[in-house]
Short mmCIF file of C-alpha atoms and ligand atoms in Angstrom, two decimals:
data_model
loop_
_atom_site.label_atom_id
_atom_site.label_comp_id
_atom_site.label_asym_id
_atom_site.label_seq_id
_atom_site.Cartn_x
_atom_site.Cartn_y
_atom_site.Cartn_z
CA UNK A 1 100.29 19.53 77.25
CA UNK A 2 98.58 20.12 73.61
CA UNK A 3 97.11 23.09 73.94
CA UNK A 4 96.68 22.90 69.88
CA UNK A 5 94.38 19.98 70.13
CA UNK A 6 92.50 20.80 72.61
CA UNK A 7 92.15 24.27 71.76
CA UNK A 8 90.48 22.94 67.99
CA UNK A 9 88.38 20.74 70.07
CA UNK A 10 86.73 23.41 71.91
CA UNK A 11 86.31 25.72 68.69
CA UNK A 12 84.68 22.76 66.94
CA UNK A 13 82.42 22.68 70.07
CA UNK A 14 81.83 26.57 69.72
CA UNK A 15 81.19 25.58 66.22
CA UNK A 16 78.45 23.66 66.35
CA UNK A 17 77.01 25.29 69.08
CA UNK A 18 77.09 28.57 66.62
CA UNK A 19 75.42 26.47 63.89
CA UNK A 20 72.93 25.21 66.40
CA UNK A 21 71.68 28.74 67.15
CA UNK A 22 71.88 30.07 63.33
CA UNK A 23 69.12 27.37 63.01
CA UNK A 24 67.01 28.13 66.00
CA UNK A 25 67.46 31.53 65.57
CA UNK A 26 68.59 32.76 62.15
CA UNK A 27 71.26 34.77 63.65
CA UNK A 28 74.73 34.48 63.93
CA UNK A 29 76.93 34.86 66.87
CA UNK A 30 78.98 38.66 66.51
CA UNK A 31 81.87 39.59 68.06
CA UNK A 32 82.99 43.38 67.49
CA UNK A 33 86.80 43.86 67.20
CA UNK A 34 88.03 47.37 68.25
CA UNK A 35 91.02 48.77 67.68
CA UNK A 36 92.46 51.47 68.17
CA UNK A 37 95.75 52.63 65.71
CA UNK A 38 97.98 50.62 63.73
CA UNK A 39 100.20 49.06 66.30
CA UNK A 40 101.24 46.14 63.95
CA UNK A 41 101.22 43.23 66.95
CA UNK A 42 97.64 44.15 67.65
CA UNK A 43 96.69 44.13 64.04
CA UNK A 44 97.60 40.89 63.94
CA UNK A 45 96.29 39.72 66.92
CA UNK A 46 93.08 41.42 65.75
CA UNK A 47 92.75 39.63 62.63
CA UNK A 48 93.98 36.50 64.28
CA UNK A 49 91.11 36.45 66.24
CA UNK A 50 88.68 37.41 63.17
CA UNK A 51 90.00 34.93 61.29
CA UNK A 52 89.68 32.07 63.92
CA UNK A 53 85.71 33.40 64.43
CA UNK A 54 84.96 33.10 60.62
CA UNK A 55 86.19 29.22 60.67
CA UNK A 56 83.73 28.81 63.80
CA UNK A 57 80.43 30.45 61.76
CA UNK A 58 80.99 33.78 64.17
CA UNK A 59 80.44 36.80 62.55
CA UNK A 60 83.10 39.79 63.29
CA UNK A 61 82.16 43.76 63.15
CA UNK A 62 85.69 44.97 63.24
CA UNK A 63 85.93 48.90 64.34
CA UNK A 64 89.59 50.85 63.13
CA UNK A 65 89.29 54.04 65.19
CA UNK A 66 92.42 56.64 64.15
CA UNK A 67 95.11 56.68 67.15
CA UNK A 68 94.14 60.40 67.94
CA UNK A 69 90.75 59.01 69.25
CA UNK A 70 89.71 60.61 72.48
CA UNK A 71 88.59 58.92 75.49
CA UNK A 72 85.67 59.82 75.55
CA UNK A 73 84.89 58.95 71.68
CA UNK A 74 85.93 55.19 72.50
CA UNK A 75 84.17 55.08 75.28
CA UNK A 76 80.81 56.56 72.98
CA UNK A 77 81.79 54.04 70.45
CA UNK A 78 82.22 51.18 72.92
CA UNK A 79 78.69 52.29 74.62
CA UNK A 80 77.16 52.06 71.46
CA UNK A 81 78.21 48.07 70.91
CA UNK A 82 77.13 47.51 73.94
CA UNK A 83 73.82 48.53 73.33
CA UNK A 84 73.56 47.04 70.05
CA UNK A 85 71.22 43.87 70.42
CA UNK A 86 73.44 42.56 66.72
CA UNK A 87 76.60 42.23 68.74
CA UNK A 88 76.78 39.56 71.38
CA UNK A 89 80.63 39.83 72.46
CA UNK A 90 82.38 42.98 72.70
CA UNK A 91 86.99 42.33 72.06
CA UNK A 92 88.88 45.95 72.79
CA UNK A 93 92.00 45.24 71.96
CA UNK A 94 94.82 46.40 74.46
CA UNK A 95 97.04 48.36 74.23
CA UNK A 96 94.67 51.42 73.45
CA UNK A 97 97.17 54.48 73.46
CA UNK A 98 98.72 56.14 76.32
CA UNK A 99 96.70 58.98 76.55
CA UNK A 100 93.58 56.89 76.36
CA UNK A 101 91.27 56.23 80.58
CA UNK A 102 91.82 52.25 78.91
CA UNK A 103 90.06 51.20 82.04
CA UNK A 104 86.97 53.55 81.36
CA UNK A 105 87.15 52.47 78.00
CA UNK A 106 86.88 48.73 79.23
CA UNK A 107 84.05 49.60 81.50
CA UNK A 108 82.22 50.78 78.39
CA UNK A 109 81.70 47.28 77.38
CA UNK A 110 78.37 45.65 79.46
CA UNK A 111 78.79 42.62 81.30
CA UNK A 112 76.86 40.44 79.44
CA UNK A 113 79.04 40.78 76.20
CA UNK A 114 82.53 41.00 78.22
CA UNK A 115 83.56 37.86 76.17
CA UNK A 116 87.48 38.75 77.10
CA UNK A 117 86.78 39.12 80.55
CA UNK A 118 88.56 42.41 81.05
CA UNK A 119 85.87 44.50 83.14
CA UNK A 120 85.44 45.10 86.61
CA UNK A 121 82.37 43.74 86.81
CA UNK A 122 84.02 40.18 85.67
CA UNK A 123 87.05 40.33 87.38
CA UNK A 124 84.55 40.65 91.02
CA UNK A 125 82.32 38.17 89.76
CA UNK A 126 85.04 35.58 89.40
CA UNK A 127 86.60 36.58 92.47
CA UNK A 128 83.15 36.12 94.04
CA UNK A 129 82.61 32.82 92.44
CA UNK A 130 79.73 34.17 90.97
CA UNK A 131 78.58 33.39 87.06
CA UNK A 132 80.59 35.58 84.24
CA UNK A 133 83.22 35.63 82.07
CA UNK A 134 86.51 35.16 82.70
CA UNK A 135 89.89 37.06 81.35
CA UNK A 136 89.95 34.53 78.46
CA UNK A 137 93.84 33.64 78.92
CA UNK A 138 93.77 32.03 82.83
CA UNK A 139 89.99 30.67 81.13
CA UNK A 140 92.22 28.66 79.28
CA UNK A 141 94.53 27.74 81.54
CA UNK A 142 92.55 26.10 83.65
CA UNK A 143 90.96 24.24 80.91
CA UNK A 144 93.57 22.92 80.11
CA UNK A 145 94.75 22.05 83.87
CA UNK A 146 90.92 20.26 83.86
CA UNK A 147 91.62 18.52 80.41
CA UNK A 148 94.76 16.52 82.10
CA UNK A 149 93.35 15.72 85.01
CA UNK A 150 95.87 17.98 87.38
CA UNK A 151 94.61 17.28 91.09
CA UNK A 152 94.68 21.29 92.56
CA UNK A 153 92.88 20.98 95.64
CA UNK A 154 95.41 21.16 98.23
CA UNK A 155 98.45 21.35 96.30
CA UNK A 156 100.68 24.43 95.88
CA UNK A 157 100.65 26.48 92.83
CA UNK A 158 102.85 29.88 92.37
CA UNK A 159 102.10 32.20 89.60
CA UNK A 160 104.77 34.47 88.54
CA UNK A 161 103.03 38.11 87.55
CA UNK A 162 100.10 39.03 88.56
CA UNK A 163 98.70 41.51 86.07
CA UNK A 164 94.82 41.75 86.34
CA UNK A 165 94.53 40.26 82.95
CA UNK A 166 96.71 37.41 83.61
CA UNK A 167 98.74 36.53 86.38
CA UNK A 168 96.11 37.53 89.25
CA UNK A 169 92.96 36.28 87.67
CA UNK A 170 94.94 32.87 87.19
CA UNK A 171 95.94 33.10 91.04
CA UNK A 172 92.32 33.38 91.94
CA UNK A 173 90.73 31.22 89.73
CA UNK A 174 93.58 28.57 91.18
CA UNK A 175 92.33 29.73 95.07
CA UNK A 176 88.72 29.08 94.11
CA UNK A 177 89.84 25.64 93.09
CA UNK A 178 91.42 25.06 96.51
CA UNK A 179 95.04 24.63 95.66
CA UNK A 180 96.98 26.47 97.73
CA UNK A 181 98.10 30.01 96.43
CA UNK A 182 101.72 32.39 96.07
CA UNK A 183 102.30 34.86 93.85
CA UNK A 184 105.48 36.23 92.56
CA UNK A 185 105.80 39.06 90.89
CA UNK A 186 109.08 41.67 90.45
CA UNK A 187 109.68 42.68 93.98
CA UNK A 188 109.79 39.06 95.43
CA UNK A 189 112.79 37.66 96.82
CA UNK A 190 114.77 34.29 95.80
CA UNK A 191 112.42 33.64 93.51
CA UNK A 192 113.94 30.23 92.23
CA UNK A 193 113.27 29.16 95.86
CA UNK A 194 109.64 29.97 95.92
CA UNK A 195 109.11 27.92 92.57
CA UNK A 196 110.83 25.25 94.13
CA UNK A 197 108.42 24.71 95.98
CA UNK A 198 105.48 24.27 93.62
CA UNK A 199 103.43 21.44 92.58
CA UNK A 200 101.92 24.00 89.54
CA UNK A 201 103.81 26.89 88.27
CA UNK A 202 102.51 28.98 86.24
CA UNK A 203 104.79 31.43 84.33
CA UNK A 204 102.97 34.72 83.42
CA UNK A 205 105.80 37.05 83.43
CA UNK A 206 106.90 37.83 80.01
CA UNK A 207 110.56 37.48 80.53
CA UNK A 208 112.19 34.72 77.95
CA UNK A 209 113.26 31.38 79.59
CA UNK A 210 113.47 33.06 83.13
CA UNK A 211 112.61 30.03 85.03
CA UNK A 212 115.04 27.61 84.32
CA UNK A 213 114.79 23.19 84.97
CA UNK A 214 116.51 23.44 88.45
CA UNK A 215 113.85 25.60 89.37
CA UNK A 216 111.45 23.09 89.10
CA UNK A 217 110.16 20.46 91.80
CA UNK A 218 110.44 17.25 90.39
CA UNK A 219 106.89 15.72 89.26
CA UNK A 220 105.70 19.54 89.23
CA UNK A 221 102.87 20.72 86.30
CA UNK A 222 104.11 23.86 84.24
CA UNK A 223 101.89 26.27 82.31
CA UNK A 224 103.94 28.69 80.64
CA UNK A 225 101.75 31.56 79.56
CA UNK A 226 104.74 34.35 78.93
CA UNK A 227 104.62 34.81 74.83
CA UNK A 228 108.04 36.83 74.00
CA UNK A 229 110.18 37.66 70.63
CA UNK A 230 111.11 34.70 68.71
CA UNK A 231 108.39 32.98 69.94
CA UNK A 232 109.92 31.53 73.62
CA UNK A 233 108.01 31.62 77.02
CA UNK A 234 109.09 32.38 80.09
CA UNK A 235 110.46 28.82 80.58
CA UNK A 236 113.98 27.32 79.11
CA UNK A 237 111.36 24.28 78.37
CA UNK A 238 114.09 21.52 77.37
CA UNK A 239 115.73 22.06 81.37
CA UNK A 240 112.28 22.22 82.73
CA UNK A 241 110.50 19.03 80.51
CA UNK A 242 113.24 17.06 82.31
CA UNK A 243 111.92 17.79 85.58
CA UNK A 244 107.96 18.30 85.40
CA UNK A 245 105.66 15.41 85.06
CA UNK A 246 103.29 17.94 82.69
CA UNK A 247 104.22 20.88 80.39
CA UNK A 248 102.89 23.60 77.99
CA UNK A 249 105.18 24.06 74.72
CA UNK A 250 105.09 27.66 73.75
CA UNK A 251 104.34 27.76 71.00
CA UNK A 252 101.22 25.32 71.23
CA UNK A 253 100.03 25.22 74.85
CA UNK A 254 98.77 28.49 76.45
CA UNK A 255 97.76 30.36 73.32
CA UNK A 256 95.58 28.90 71.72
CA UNK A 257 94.07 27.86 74.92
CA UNK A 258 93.12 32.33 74.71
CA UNK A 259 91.64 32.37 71.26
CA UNK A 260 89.62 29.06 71.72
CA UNK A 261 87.79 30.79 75.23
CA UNK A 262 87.25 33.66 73.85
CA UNK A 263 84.89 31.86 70.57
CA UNK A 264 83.31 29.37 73.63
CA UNK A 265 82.70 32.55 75.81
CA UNK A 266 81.20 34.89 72.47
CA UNK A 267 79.09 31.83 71.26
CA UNK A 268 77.88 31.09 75.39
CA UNK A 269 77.09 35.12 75.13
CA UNK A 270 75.43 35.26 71.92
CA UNK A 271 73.15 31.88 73.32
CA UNK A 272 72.01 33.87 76.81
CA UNK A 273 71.40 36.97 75.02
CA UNK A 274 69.03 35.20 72.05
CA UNK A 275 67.32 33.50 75.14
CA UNK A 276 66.63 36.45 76.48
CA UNK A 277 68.78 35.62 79.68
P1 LIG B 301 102.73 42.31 82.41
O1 LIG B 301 101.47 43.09 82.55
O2 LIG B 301 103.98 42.98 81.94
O3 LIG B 301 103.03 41.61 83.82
C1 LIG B 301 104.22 40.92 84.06
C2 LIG B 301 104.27 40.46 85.49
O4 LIG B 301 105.50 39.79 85.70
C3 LIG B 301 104.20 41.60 86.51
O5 LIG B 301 103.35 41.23 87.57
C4 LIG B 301 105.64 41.74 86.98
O6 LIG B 301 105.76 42.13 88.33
C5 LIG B 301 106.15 40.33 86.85
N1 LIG B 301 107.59 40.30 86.64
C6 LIG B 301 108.32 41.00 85.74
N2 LIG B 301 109.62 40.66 85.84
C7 LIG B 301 109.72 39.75 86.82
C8 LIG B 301 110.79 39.02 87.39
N3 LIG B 301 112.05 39.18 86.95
N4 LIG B 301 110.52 38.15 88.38
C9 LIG B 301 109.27 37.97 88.83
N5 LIG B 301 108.20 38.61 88.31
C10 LIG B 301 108.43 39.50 87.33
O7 LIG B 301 102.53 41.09 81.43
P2 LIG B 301 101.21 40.21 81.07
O8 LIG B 301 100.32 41.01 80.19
O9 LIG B 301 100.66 39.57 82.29
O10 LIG B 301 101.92 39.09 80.17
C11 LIG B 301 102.90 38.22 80.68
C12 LIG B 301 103.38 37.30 79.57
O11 LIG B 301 102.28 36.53 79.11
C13 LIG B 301 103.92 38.00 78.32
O12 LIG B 301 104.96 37.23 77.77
C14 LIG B 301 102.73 38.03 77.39
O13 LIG B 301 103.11 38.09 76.02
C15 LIG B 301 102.11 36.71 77.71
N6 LIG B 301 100.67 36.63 77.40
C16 LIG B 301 100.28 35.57 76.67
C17 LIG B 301 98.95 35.43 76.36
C18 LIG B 301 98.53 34.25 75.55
O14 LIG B 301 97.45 34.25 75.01
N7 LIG B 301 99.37 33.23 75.46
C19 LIG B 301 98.00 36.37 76.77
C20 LIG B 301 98.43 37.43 77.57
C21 LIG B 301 99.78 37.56 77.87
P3 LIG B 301 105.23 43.57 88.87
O15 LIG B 301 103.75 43.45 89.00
O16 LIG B 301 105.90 43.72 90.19
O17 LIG B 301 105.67 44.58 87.85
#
């Protein structure tokens, strides 16, 4: 599954729509980076993301805040974006220090500008099937699932992981589309057996080329969202491509998928708030 092409196709989309609204409007959509320290995979990540905006017409207000930041200055700064009517998407980049309330810090962002989907607010609302925005990597996920057609209703998908930005998000999203719903995660037993048994697996554990071909059902759909050193997923994809009727490279399927939501959801953000919705 080409999660490169379709992952340019939906920033050209976000694109347009960004030029669209610079012409109604005269503004441009903003989405304010924070960061907190130097950690050098988030810097990069960071600028990944600012760099990916800029090619879609989205302005980025980036914010470097010194590792010895309190919580309660992030959580002042954070406040302070989300009260700015200039920024329409708010991007706190995780990890944010251990002795850092990260989840108060999250909650700091308002709803209507959580553009990576990380607050409690969104996580309900998606359980809830109500309107928001969703934790931008399962977003992408099941875009992708969508983009090749992948039948879930009734058909049995197991995520391995379940953290709340990845793994149990995906679960739910994947329960709200009627397939039919196990999780895995590090305490589950026989876990080769349990994937076995799936029509879609999706990997979200962050272990290199853990799940291995044998593992997988003949004719089964695999999303492999783990991201490790050396740039591997969680699946040993040449074992697994032999079995599965659909696959995500890594690099070149899940992450761009990320990126790409996050520009649709800043640019959908930056549209409701000009509208005055
Ligand atoms: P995480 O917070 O560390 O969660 C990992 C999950 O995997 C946990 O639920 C853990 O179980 C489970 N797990 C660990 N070892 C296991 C094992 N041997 N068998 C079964 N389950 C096991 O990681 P994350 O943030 O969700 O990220 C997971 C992977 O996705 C990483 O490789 C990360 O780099 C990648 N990722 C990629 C993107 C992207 O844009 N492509 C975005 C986010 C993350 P417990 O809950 O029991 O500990």
């Amino acid at each position: 599954m080409d999660g490169t092409g379709l992952a340019r196709r939906i920033v050209a989309d976000a694109a347009a729509a960004a030029a669209d609204l610079r012409e109604r409007t005269s503004t441009s959509p903003c989405l304010a980076t924070v960061l907190v320290g130097e950690d050098p995979a988030s810097v990069t990540y960071v600028r990944m993301k600012q760099r990916r905006c800029a090619q879609a017409g989205i302005t980025s207000r980036h914010v470097a805040l010194p590792a010895s930041i309190g919580t309660s200055e992030l959580v002042d700064t954070v406040a302070g974006l989300s009260e700015d009517p200039s920024v329409h998407g708010i991007l706190l980049q995780h990890p944010v220090g251990r002795h850092i309330d990260e989840r108060a810090a999250f909650e700091a962002i308002a709803p209507h500008k959580d553009v990576d989907g990380v607050t409690m607010h969104s996580f309900a609302a998606m359980g809830f099937g109500e309107p928001g925005f969703v934790s931008c990597t399962p977003g992408g996920i099941m875009r992708l699932l969508d983009e090749y057609g992948v039948e879930l209703a009734g058909r049995h998908a197991v995520v391995i992981g379940r953290s709340a930005i990845l793994g149990k998000p995906a679960g739910m999203l994947l329960l709200a589309r009627n397939a039919t719903v196990t999780y895995c995660h590090s305490h589950t037993r026989d876990l080769s057996s349990m994937i076995r048994q799936a029509d879609i697996v999706v990997a979200a554990v962050g272990r290199p080329r853990l799940i291995k071909g044998d593992d997988i059902k003949p004719g089964a759909v695999v999303i492999d969202a783990g991201y490790n050193a050396g740039n591997v997923g969680d699946v040993d994809f040449d074992s697994a491509a032999a079995r599965a009727s659909l696959i995500t490279p890594v690099p070149g399927g899940v992450g761009p998928m990320t990126i790409a939501t996050l520009l649709a959801q800043t640019v959908e953000a930056a549209t409701r708030q000009l509208a005055g919705a």
